[in-house]
Amino acid sequence: MSITPPKAGWYNEPVDKVELLWVGIALVWALIMFAMMPLWHLKGTQNMSNEAYRIHPEAFQAKVDEMVEKYKVGEEGKVQTPVVRPPAGSDVYLLARLWEWYPVLELEQGKSYRLHLSSLDWQHGFSVQPANINLQVHPGIDEVVTITPTTSGDFGIICNEYCGIGHHTMLGKIRVVAAK
Ligand code: CUA
């Protein structure tokens, strides 16, 4: 038994009205969504504007270490992750690696910071909870986003890009403190 071929000329039939209508609706909707992209960005403050640069993982680690050394104010957690309080308005660095976010950043409410994100090994997902900010973090790329924390408190960082056996343990923290 075999599948019988369709009769000759099967592809040459006029397009049904209903099909044309649906193609038309889909096209109009796609154009509306296309126009919404810049509007969501400009009016809805969605999709953060960001910059990205190439950087060697070792060079990024050196910047993180320098910041930690200068501005460390404590340690916390099982592995004694340094807590760092860099000056308000400065460039701050957060690195991702198997399986941690390093260090804990302490930021001042209402001040803007240039947050640099990069990975030392694989791709990770920077997800701030419960603010629902999501960015991908890549090795070799220094991604810079300008952030202005508006609410004080502890914000959890989880990794939302599967990165191996310890993925679910890859937790970090940003602490926002009220301005003095
Ligand atoms: Cu890092 Cu998942």
Tab-separated table of N, CA, C and O in Angstrom, residues 108-180:
chain	number	residue	atom	x	y	z
A	108	GLU	N	22.185	52.315	46.940
A	108	GLU	CA	21.357	53.321	47.602
A	108	GLU	C	20.100	53.605	46.779
A	108	GLU	O	20.169	53.793	45.563
A	109	GLN	N	19.001	53.663	47.489
A	109	GLN	CA	17.720	53.944	46.845
A	109	GLN	C	17.749	55.325	46.180
A	109	GLN	O	18.249	56.290	46.758
A	110	GLY	N	17.216	55.391	44.976
A	110	GLY	CA	17.102	56.676	44.289
A	110	GLY	C	18.358	57.124	43.549
A	110	GLY	O	18.342	58.143	42.871
A	111	LYS	N	19.453	56.359	43.686
A	111	LYS	CA	20.684	56.720	42.976
A	111	LYS	C	20.830	55.818	41.746
A	111	LYS	O	20.389	54.672	41.763
A	112	SER	N	21.433	56.361	40.709
A	112	SER	CA	21.627	55.554	39.496
A	112	SER	C	23.008	54.927	39.477
A	112	SER	O	23.978	55.553	39.913
A	113	TYR	N	23.062	53.735	38.998
A	113	TYR	CA	24.338	53.017	38.891
A	113	TYR	C	24.460	52.436	37.498
A	113	TYR	O	23.458	52.092	36.873
A	114	ARG	N	25.701	52.319	37.054
A	114	ARG	CA	25.950	51.564	35.819
A	114	ARG	C	26.334	50.153	36.227
A	114	ARG	O	27.417	49.933	36.759
A	115	LEU	N	25.412	49.249	36.019
A	115	LEU	CA	25.627	47.862	36.426
A	115	LEU	C	26.242	47.070	35.272
A	115	LEU	O	25.662	46.982	34.191
A	116	HIS	N	27.430	46.515	35.535
A	116	HIS	CA	28.119	45.690	34.530
A	116	HIS	C	27.878	44.218	34.847
A	116	HIS	O	28.099	43.788	35.977
A	117	LEU	N	27.447	43.487	33.847
A	117	LEU	CA	27.184	42.056	34.039
A	117	LEU	C	28.040	41.244	33.070
A	117	LEU	O	28.109	41.581	31.882
A	118	SER	N	28.661	40.196	33.590
A	118	SER	CA	29.352	39.280	32.687
A	118	SER	C	29.491	37.923	33.361
A	118	SER	O	29.271	37.794	34.562
A	119	SER	N	29.853	36.932	32.571
A	119	SER	CA	30.012	35.576	33.094
A	119	SER	C	31.467	35.150	32.953
A	119	SER	O	32.163	35.579	32.032
A	120	LEU	N	31.911	34.303	33.885
A	120	LEU	CA	33.287	33.797	33.783
A	120	LEU	C	33.338	32.457	33.068
A	120	LEU	O	34.413	31.973	32.740
A	121	ASP	N	32.181	31.842	32.854
A	121	ASP	CA	32.238	30.524	32.228
A	121	ASP	C	31.158	30.349	31.158
A	121	ASP	O	31.402	30.570	29.992
A	122	TRP	N	29.940	30.014	31.575
A	122	TRP	CA	28.900	29.728	30.607
A	122	TRP	C	27.878	30.847	30.594
A	122	TRP	O	28.002	31.828	31.317
A	123	GLN	N	26.867	30.620	29.800
A	123	GLN	CA	25.780	31.597	29.757
A	123	GLN	C	24.881	31.434	30.986
A	123	GLN	O	24.527	30.311	31.361
A	124	HIS	N	24.544	32.549	31.605
A	124	HIS	CA	23.629	32.540	32.742
A	124	HIS	C	22.508	33.544	32.488
A	124	HIS	O	22.608	34.389	31.608
A	125	GLY	N	21.470	33.445	33.294
A	125	GLY	CA	20.349	34.374	33.158
A	125	GLY	C	20.204	35.197	34.419
A	125	GLY	O	20.022	34.657	35.503
A	126	PHE	N	20.326	36.519	34.282
A	126	PHE	CA	20.210	37.435	35.426
A	126	PHE	C	18.739	37.785	35.587
A	126	PHE	O	18.151	38.434	34.730
A	127	SER	N	18.156	37.351	36.689
A	127	SER	CA	16.735	37.581	36.902
A	127	SER	C	16.544	38.149	38.301
A	127	SER	O	16.846	37.487	39.287
A	128	VAL	N	16.098	39.397	38.371
A	128	VAL	CA	15.917	40.057	39.666
A	128	VAL	C	14.488	39.840	40.134
A	128	VAL	O	13.540	40.158	39.419
A	129	GLN	N	14.366	39.308	41.335
A	129	GLN	CA	13.052	39.018	41.905
A	129	GLN	C	12.784	39.915	43.106
A	129	GLN	O	13.685	40.131	43.897
A	130	PRO	N	11.583	40.409	43.285
A	130	PRO	CA	10.412	40.195	42.432
A	130	PRO	C	10.230	41.277	41.369
A	130	PRO	O	9.112	41.456	40.889
A	131	ALA	N	11.296	41.977	40.992
A	131	ALA	CA	11.142	43.095	40.054
A	131	ALA	C	10.895	42.626	38.617
A	131	ALA	O	10.510	43.411	37.762
A	132	ASN	N	11.173	41.347	38.346
A	132	ASN	CA	10.984	40.800	37.012
A	132	ASN	C	11.816	41.509	35.949
A	132	ASN	O	11.324	41.916	34.910
A	133	ILE	N	13.113	41.654	36.260
A	133	ILE	CA	14.066	42.147	35.274
A	133	ILE	C	14.856	40.935	34.796
A	133	ILE	O	15.365	40.173	35.623
A	134	ASN	N	14.923	40.731	33.507
A	134	ASN	CA	15.599	39.553	32.981
A	134	ASN	C	16.588	39.918	31.894
A	134	ASN	O	16.225	40.572	30.925
A	135	LEU	N	17.844	39.500	32.090
A	135	LEU	CA	18.873	39.765	31.088
A	135	LEU	C	19.754	38.535	30.955
A	135	LEU	O	19.976	37.814	31.927
A	136	GLN	N	20.263	38.317	29.757
A	136	GLN	CA	21.183	37.202	29.584
A	136	GLN	C	22.601	37.675	29.861
A	136	GLN	O	22.953	38.805	29.558
A	137	VAL	N	23.378	36.792	30.457
A	137	VAL	CA	24.749	37.129	30.823
A	137	VAL	C	25.692	36.163	30.100
A	137	VAL	O	25.556	34.948	30.243
A	138	HIS	N	26.597	36.724	29.324
A	138	HIS	CA	27.473	35.889	28.498
A	138	HIS	C	28.939	36.054	28.899
A	138	HIS	O	29.347	37.162	29.252
A	139	PRO	N	29.721	34.997	28.763
A	139	PRO	CA	31.158	35.151	28.952
A	139	PRO	C	31.732	35.989	27.807
A	139	PRO	O	31.275	35.859	26.666
A	140	GLY	N	32.682	36.853	28.115
A	140	GLY	CA	33.327	37.636	27.064
A	140	GLY	C	32.581	38.897	26.688
A	140	GLY	O	33.044	39.671	25.866
A	141	ILE	N	31.400	39.110	27.275
A	141	ILE	CA	30.624	40.313	26.987
A	141	ILE	C	30.350	41.057	28.297
A	141	ILE	O	29.863	40.469	29.259
A	142	ASP	N	30.695	42.331	28.310
A	142	ASP	CA	30.392	43.188	29.451
A	142	ASP	C	29.117	43.948	29.092
A	142	ASP	O	29.139	44.839	28.254
A	143	GLU	N	28.014	43.551	29.704
A	143	GLU	CA	26.743	44.195	29.397
A	143	GLU	C	26.478	45.242	30.468
A	143	GLU	O	26.538	44.960	31.660
A	144	VAL	N	26.193	46.462	30.038
A	144	VAL	CA	26.022	47.564	30.976
A	144	VAL	C	24.588	48.057	30.953
A	144	VAL	O	24.067	48.395	29.889
A	145	VAL	N	23.958	48.076	32.112
A	145	VAL	CA	22.613	48.633	32.195
A	145	VAL	C	22.597	49.683	33.291
A	145	VAL	O	23.232	49.527	34.324
A	146	THR	N	21.897	50.775	33.039
A	146	THR	CA	21.773	51.810	34.055
A	146	THR	C	20.550	51.495	34.893
A	146	THR	O	19.454	51.339	34.347
A	147	ILE	N	20.759	51.341	36.186
A	147	ILE	CA	19.629	51.012	37.055
A	147	ILE	C	19.485	52.070	38.148
A	147	ILE	O	20.460	52.621	38.627
A	148	THR	N	18.257	52.350	38.512
A	148	THR	CA	17.958	53.264	39.608
A	148	THR	C	16.966	52.559	40.527
A	148	THR	O	15.779	52.492	40.210
A	149	PRO	N	17.459	51.975	41.631
A	149	PRO	CA	16.527	51.274	42.516
A	149	PRO	C	15.529	52.250	43.124
A	149	PRO	O	15.914	53.309	43.612
A	150	THR	N	14.262	51.891	43.063
A	150	THR	CA	13.236	52.798	43.569
A	150	THR	C	12.651	52.308	44.894
A	150	THR	O	11.955	53.055	45.570
A	151	THR	N	12.912	51.061	45.235
A	151	THR	CA	12.355	50.494	46.461
A	151	THR	C	13.485	49.902	47.282
A	151	THR	O	14.366	49.248	46.728
A	152	SER	N	13.454	50.134	48.590
A	152	SER	CA	14.506	49.539	49.416
A	152	SER	C	14.132	48.112	49.794
A	152	SER	O	12.966	47.715	49.697
A	153	GLY	N	15.122	47.342	50.197
A	153	GLY	CA	14.893	45.956	50.582
A	153	GLY	C	15.856	45.023	49.890
A	153	GLY	O	16.705	45.467	49.111
A	154	ASP	N	15.721	43.747	50.185
A	154	ASP	CA	16.581	42.738	49.564
A	154	ASP	C	15.921	42.184	48.312
A	154	ASP	O	14.766	41.786	48.333
A	155	PHE	N	16.663	42.180	47.222
A	155	PHE	CA	16.160	41.622	45.972
A	155	PHE	C	16.979	40.386	45.631
A	155	PHE	O	18.200	40.447	45.596
A	156	GLY	N	16.281	39.294	45.417
A	156	GLY	CA	16.969	38.059	45.065
A	156	GLY	C	17.348	38.051	43.595
A	156	GLY	O	16.650	38.625	42.760
A	157	ILE	N	18.484	37.437	43.300
A	157	ILE	CA	18.851	37.221	41.904
A	157	ILE	C	18.836	35.717	41.688
A	157	ILE	O	19.470	34.975	42.442
A	158	ILE	N	18.100	35.273	40.705
A	158	ILE	CA	18.174	33.862	40.375
A	158	ILE	C	18.732	33.722	38.971
A	158	ILE	O	18.745	34.685	38.197
A	159	CYS	N	19.227	32.536	38.673
A	159	CYS	CA	19.712	32.268	37.324
A	159	CYS	C	18.568	31.613	36.570
A	159	CYS	O	18.028	30.605	37.000
A	160	ASN	N	18.182	32.216	35.452
A	160	ASN	CA	17.077	31.609	34.708
A	160	ASN	C	17.502	31.062	33.358
A	160	ASN	O	16.721	30.959	32.432
A	161	GLU	N	18.793	30.714	33.271
A	161	GLU	CA	19.294	30.062	32.052
A	161	GLU	C	19.949	28.778	32.529
A	161	GLU	O	20.898	28.834	33.333
A	162	TYR	N	19.454	27.636	32.080
A	162	TYR	CA	19.961	26.378	32.630
A	162	TYR	C	21.469	26.260	32.410
A	162	TYR	O	21.949	26.367	31.289
A	163	CYS	N	22.221	26.085	33.507
A	163	CYS	CA	23.685	26.110	33.411
A	163	CYS	C	24.321	24.932	34.119
A	163	CYS	O	25.439	25.034	34.613
A	164	GLY	N	23.615	23.823	34.190
A	164	GLY	CA	24.242	22.629	34.742
A	164	GLY	C	23.653	22.212	36.071
A	164	GLY	O	22.642	22.750	36.527
A	165	ILE	N	24.353	21.282	36.704
A	165	ILE	CA	23.820	20.576	37.858
A	165	ILE	C	23.505	21.517	39.038
A	165	ILE	O	22.612	21.251	39.821
A	166	GLY	N	24.226	22.640	39.145
A	166	GLY	CA	23.998	23.532	40.288
A	166	GLY	C	23.134	24.741	39.946
A	166	GLY	O	23.036	25.684	40.731
A	167	HIS	N	22.526	24.698	38.768
A	167	HIS	CA	21.729	25.831	38.272
A	167	HIS	C	20.738	26.364	39.316
A	167	HIS	O	20.642	27.569	39.549
A	168	HIS	N	20.025	25.446	39.952
A	168	HIS	CA	18.973	25.859	40.892
A	168	HIS	C	19.551	26.462	42.171
A	168	HIS	O	18.817	27.044	42.956
A	169	THR	N	20.855	26.311	42.391
A	169	THR	CA	21.450	26.870	43.617
A	169	THR	C	22.115	28.216	43.337
A	169	THR	O	22.712	28.820	44.218
A	170	MET	N	22.020	28.667	42.100
A	170	MET	CA	22.726	29.894	41.710
A	170	MET	C	21.895	31.120	42.101
A	170	MET	O	21.123	31.651	41.317
A	171	LEU	N	22.082	31.518	43.347
A	171	LEU	CA	21.286	32.615	43.896
A	171	LEU	C	22.201	33.763	44.302
A	171	LEU	O	23.320	33.548	44.751
A	172	GLY	N	21.706	34.973	44.151
A	172	GLY	CA	22.481	36.132	44.560
A	172	GLY	C	21.567	37.161	45.197
A	172	GLY	O	20.379	36.903	45.410
A	173	LYS	N	22.146	38.324	45.495
A	173	LYS	CA	21.332	39.321	46.175
A	173	LYS	C	21.794	40.738	45.836
A	173	LYS	O	22.989	41.004	45.722
A	174	ILE	N	20.826	41.624	45.677
A	174	ILE	CA	21.102	43.056	45.620
A	174	ILE	C	20.323	43.673	46.775
A	174	ILE	O	19.127	43.435	46.906
A	175	ARG	N	21.026	44.423	47.601
A	175	ARG	CA	20.344	45.049	48.730
A	175	ARG	C	20.225	46.541	48.443
A	175	ARG	O	21.217	47.196	48.139
A	176	VAL	N	19.010	47.031	48.553
A	176	VAL	CA	18.791	48.461	48.342
A	176	VAL	C	18.512	49.095	49.694
A	176	VAL	O	17.603	48.672	50.412
A	177	VAL	N	19.342	50.071	50.040
A	177	VAL	CA	19.174	50.720	51.338
A	177	VAL	C	18.728	52.169	51.143
A	177	VAL	O	19.033	52.790	50.141
A	178	ALA	N	17.963	52.672	52.091
A	178	ALA	CA	17.474	54.044	52.003
A	178	ALA	C	18.654	55.014	52.051
A	178	ALA	O	19.624	54.778	52.761
A	179	ALA	N	18.541	56.092	51.282
A	179	ALA	CA	19.622	57.074	51.247
A	179	ALA	C	19.769	57.729	52.613
A	179	ALA	O	18.779	57.970	53.310
A	180	LYS	N	21.014	58.011	52.985
A	180	LYS	CA	21.259	58.639	54.289
A	180	LYS	C	21.040	60.149	54.204
A	180	LYS	O	21.309	60.749	53.211
